[in-house]
mmCIF file of C-alpha atoms in Angstrom:
data_model
loop_
_atom_site.group_PDB
_atom_site.id
_atom_site.type_symbol
_atom_site.label_atom_id
_atom_site.label_comp_id
_atom_site.label_asym_id
_atom_site.label_seq_id
_atom_site.Cartn_x
_atom_site.Cartn_y
_atom_site.Cartn_z
ATOM 1 C CA MET A 1 -2.070 12.422 -4.278
ATOM 2 C CA ASN A 2 0.250 10.653 -1.809
ATOM 3 C CA GLN A 3 -2.618 9.894 0.588
ATOM 4 C CA ASN A 4 -4.500 8.261 -2.297
ATOM 5 C CA ILE A 5 -1.490 6.006 -2.920
ATOM 6 C CA PHE A 6 -1.437 4.907 0.714
ATOM 7 C CA ASN A 7 -5.199 4.259 0.646
ATOM 8 C CA GLN A 8 -4.767 2.108 -2.483
ATOM 9 C CA LYS A 9 -1.896 0.197 -0.884
ATOM 10 C CA LYS A 10 -4.020 -0.501 2.199
ATOM 11 C CA GLU A 11 -7.029 -1.602 0.114
ATOM 12 C CA TYR A 12 -4.986 -4.047 -1.949
ATOM 13 C CA ASN A 13 -3.041 -5.211 1.084
ATOM 14 C CA LEU A 14 -6.364 -6.469 2.473
ATOM 15 C CA LYS A 15 -7.292 -8.024 -0.884
ATOM 16 C CA LEU A 16 -3.971 -9.896 -0.984
ATOM 17 C CA LYS A 17 -4.559 -11.254 2.505
ATOM 18 C CA GLU A 18 -8.025 -12.445 1.524
ATOM 19 C CA LYS A 19 -6.916 -13.973 -1.793
ATOM 20 C CA PHE A 20 -3.994 -15.867 -0.242
ATOM 21 C CA TRP A 21 -5.592 -16.760 3.135
ATOM 22 C CA LEU A 22 -3.075 -14.725 5.117
ATOM 23 C CA LEU A 23 -3.344 -13.457 8.680
ATOM 24 C CA ASN A 24 -5.007 -10.067 8.979
ATOM 25 C CA LYS A 25 -3.176 -9.235 12.196
ATOM 26 C CA GLU A 26 0.134 -9.105 10.305
ATOM 27 C CA LYS A 27 0.188 -5.732 8.580
ATOM 28 C CA ALA A 28 3.114 -6.034 6.182
ATOM 29 C CA ILE A 29 3.144 -8.318 3.148
ATOM 30 C CA TRP A 30 6.479 -9.284 1.640
ATOM 31 C CA LEU A 31 6.799 -10.616 -1.897
ATOM 32 C CA VAL A 32 9.628 -13.097 -2.395
ATOM 33 C CA LYS A 33 10.973 -13.436 -5.950
ATOM 34 C CA LEU A 34 14.173 -15.435 -5.646
ATOM 35 C CA SER A 35 15.310 -17.885 -8.292
ATOM 36 C CA ASP A 36 17.251 -20.097 -5.844
ATOM 37 C CA LYS A 37 14.726 -22.628 -4.469
ATOM 38 C CA ASN A 38 17.199 -23.843 -1.817
ATOM 39 C CA LEU A 39 17.585 -20.300 -0.521
ATOM 40 C CA ILE A 40 13.806 -19.975 -0.260
ATOM 41 C CA LYS A 41 13.670 -23.221 1.732
ATOM 42 C CA GLU A 42 16.393 -21.954 4.072
ATOM 43 C CA LEU A 43 14.546 -18.679 4.655
ATOM 44 C CA ARG A 44 11.151 -20.321 5.205
ATOM 45 C CA ASP A 45 11.908 -21.297 8.818
ATOM 46 C CA ALA A 46 12.727 -17.689 9.656
ATOM 47 C CA PHE A 47 9.666 -16.360 7.798
ATOM 48 C CA ILE A 48 7.270 -18.434 9.931
ATOM 49 C CA ASN A 49 8.513 -16.722 13.090
ATOM 50 C CA LEU A 50 8.284 -13.127 11.871
ATOM 51 C CA PRO A 51 5.282 -10.777 12.247
ATOM 52 C CA VAL A 52 4.900 -10.476 8.473
ATOM 53 C CA ASN A 53 2.945 -12.224 5.718
ATOM 54 C CA PHE A 54 4.932 -13.681 2.819
ATOM 55 C CA VAL A 55 3.890 -14.497 -0.732
ATOM 56 C CA ILE A 56 6.519 -16.496 -2.595
ATOM 57 C CA GLU A 57 6.182 -16.316 -6.363
ATOM 58 C CA MET A 58 7.539 -19.454 -8.044
ATOM 59 C CA ASP A 59 7.092 -21.061 -11.445
ATOM 60 C CA ASN A 60 4.983 -24.177 -11.930
ATOM 61 C CA ILE A 61 3.217 -24.285 -8.566
ATOM 62 C CA ASP A 62 -0.423 -24.203 -7.585
ATOM 63 C CA THR A 63 -1.267 -21.752 -4.841
ATOM 64 C CA GLU A 64 -0.259 -23.494 -1.645
ATOM 65 C CA LYS A 65 -0.159 -22.478 2.012
ATOM 66 C CA LEU A 66 3.334 -23.186 3.425
ATOM 67 C CA GLY A 67 2.757 -21.840 6.921
ATOM 68 C CA LYS A 68 0.387 -19.642 8.892
ATOM 69 C CA ASN A 69 1.868 -16.556 7.245
ATOM 70 C CA ILE A 70 3.414 -17.981 4.034
ATOM 71 C CA VAL A 71 1.849 -18.774 0.666
ATOM 72 C CA ALA A 72 3.528 -19.922 -2.556
ATOM 73 C CA THR A 73 1.922 -19.177 -5.918
ATOM 74 C CA SER A 74 2.911 -19.035 -9.554
ATOM 75 C CA LYS A 75 0.899 -15.946 -10.471
ATOM 76 C CA ILE A 76 0.002 -12.731 -8.731
ATOM 77 C CA PRO A 77 -2.622 -10.604 -10.483
ATOM 78 C CA GLU A 78 -1.058 -7.408 -11.823
ATOM 79 C CA SER A 79 -3.644 -5.221 -10.079
ATOM 80 C CA PHE A 80 -2.681 -6.681 -6.676
ATOM 81 C CA ILE A 81 0.989 -5.655 -6.843
ATOM 82 C CA ILE A 82 0.322 -2.308 -5.173
ATOM 83 C CA GLY A 83 -0.752 -4.197 -2.025
ATOM 84 C CA PHE A 84 2.762 -5.441 -1.288
ATOM 85 C CA ASP A 85 4.810 -3.423 1.161
ATOM 86 C CA PHE A 86 8.184 -4.749 0.131
ATOM 87 C CA MET A 87 9.792 -7.398 -2.020
ATOM 88 C CA ILE A 88 13.014 -9.253 -2.211
ATOM 89 C CA CYS A 89 14.553 -10.194 -5.502
ATOM 90 C CA ASP A 90 17.896 -11.298 -6.798
ATOM 91 C CA LYS A 91 19.659 -10.166 -9.956
ATOM 92 C CA GLU A 92 16.575 -10.476 -12.174
ATOM 93 C CA ALA A 93 15.628 -6.846 -12.766
ATOM 94 C CA SER A 94 12.941 -6.848 -15.450
ATOM 95 C CA SER A 95 10.048 -7.224 -13.002
ATOM 96 C CA LEU A 96 11.638 -4.960 -10.403
ATOM 97 C CA LYS A 97 10.777 -1.862 -12.457
ATOM 98 C CA LYS A 98 7.134 -2.952 -12.470
ATOM 99 C CA TYR A 99 7.139 -3.184 -8.679
ATOM 100 C CA LEU A 100 8.845 0.187 -8.210
ATOM 101 C CA GLU A 101 6.080 1.762 -10.301
ATOM 102 C CA LYS A 102 3.609 0.326 -7.765
ATOM 103 C CA TRP A 103 5.524 1.768 -4.774
ATOM 104 C CA VAL A 104 6.816 -1.557 -3.458
ATOM 105 C CA THR A 105 10.010 -1.199 -1.431
ATOM 106 C CA PRO A 106 12.794 -3.331 -2.914
ATOM 107 C CA ILE A 107 15.190 -5.401 -0.871
ATOM 108 C CA ILE A 108 17.827 -6.373 -3.402
ATOM 109 C CA SER A 109 21.339 -7.591 -3.855
ATOM 110 C CA LYS A 110 24.008 -4.945 -4.251
ATOM 111 C CA ASN A 111 24.766 -6.753 -7.519
ATOM 112 C CA ASN A 112 21.354 -5.975 -9.001
ATOM 113 C CA PRO A 113 21.542 -4.194 -12.398
ATOM 114 C CA LEU A 114 19.287 -1.404 -11.061
ATOM 115 C CA LYS A 115 21.607 -0.577 -8.189
ATOM 116 C CA SER A 116 22.435 2.771 -9.823
ATOM 117 C CA ILE A 117 18.932 4.106 -9.033
ATOM 118 C CA LEU A 118 18.512 2.249 -5.722
ATOM 119 C CA LYS A 119 20.349 3.237 -2.585
ATOM 120 C CA GLU A 120 20.112 2.069 1.034
ATOM 121 C CA PHE A 121 17.396 3.978 2.925
ATOM 122 C CA ASP A 122 18.700 6.296 5.645
ATOM 123 C CA PRO A 123 15.878 6.931 8.152
ATOM 124 C CA ALA A 124 17.842 9.632 9.985
ATOM 125 C CA LYS A 125 17.926 11.753 6.828
ATOM 126 C CA ASN A 126 14.807 10.259 5.169
ATOM 127 C CA ILE A 127 16.666 9.732 1.915
ATOM 128 C CA TRP A 128 17.032 6.880 -0.562
ATOM 129 C CA ASN A 129 14.664 4.126 -1.547
ATOM 130 C CA SER A 130 15.616 0.509 -0.792
ATOM 131 C CA PHE A 131 17.400 -1.965 1.445
ATOM 132 C CA LEU A 132 20.414 -3.838 0.125
ATOM 133 C CA PHE A 133 22.103 -7.089 1.006
ATOM 134 C CA GLU A 134 25.757 -7.891 0.326
ATOM 135 C CA SER A 135 25.369 -11.425 -1.003
ATOM 136 C CA GLU A 136 22.576 -13.858 -1.735
ATOM 137 C CA ASN A 137 22.638 -15.918 1.426
ATOM 138 C CA LYS A 138 19.968 -16.362 4.076
ATOM 139 C CA TRP A 139 21.768 -14.349 6.742
ATOM 140 C CA GLN A 140 22.354 -11.267 4.580
ATOM 141 C CA ILE A 141 18.761 -11.350 3.331
ATOM 142 C CA PHE A 142 17.419 -11.837 6.849
ATOM 143 C CA TYR A 143 19.504 -8.900 8.082
ATOM 144 C CA SER A 144 18.034 -6.663 5.349
ATOM 145 C CA LEU A 145 14.544 -7.810 6.244
ATOM 146 C CA VAL A 146 15.065 -6.948 9.904
ATOM 147 C CA ARG A 147 16.359 -3.484 8.967
ATOM 148 C CA TYR A 148 13.252 -2.944 6.852
ATOM 149 C CA LEU A 149 10.938 -4.129 9.642
ATOM 150 C CA GLU A 150 12.587 -1.695 12.053
ATOM 151 C CA ASN A 151 11.757 1.086 9.614
ATOM 152 C CA TYR A 152 8.230 -0.247 9.017
ATOM 153 C CA LYS A 153 7.382 0.144 12.721
ATOM 154 C CA PHE A 154 7.605 3.908 12.327
ATOM 155 C CA PRO A 155 4.819 5.092 9.993
ATOM 156 C CA PHE A 156 6.486 8.459 9.303
ATOM 157 C CA ASP A 157 9.732 6.790 8.184
ATOM 158 C CA ASN A 158 7.907 4.197 6.121
ATOM 159 C CA ARG A 159 5.820 6.868 4.361
ATOM 160 C CA ASN A 160 9.008 8.749 3.516
ATOM 161 C CA LEU A 161 10.530 5.569 2.124
ATOM 162 C CA VAL A 162 7.483 5.021 -0.120
ATOM 163 C CA LYS A 163 7.582 8.678 -1.209
ATOM 164 C CA ASN A 164 11.251 8.241 -2.124
ATOM 165 C CA ILE A 165 10.296 5.246 -4.255
ATOM 166 C CA LEU A 166 7.780 7.464 -6.054
ATOM 167 C CA ASN A 167 10.661 9.734 -7.026
ATOM 168 C CA THR A 168 12.835 6.881 -8.352
#
């Protein structure tokens, strides 16, 4: 069953890249769901320089390319959610459950209401299911992203992280 999940994630990862005109050479796709538009603007400069594709979900926007590896859109088809590798969100938790059910790794604030079921991933022990940031500022979020990308480079660790999400 787990291999089927990873095959589905890979299939929809490619569909996301095609739908949003993203680079195929960048393997990971990060979903950004932050309510603070200024914070998104501050992070954008860092996003452009990372080996990752980003889809920023925002209200009241047509799908728009913001950089070679960044797209903003107001709606992501429900069936495509499984294609995301990880997501960042703030305190808004209602959609987070939906993403956990689709095996998307959360990068969230320690103040998130779901923090009781989400704990910082420990690759040495292969336990827990997320990456956490202390406060909602660009440096804390960037630090969490870098920690996730370090984990993502090691397929065994990343598979264990996704399996831990399955058990959430």
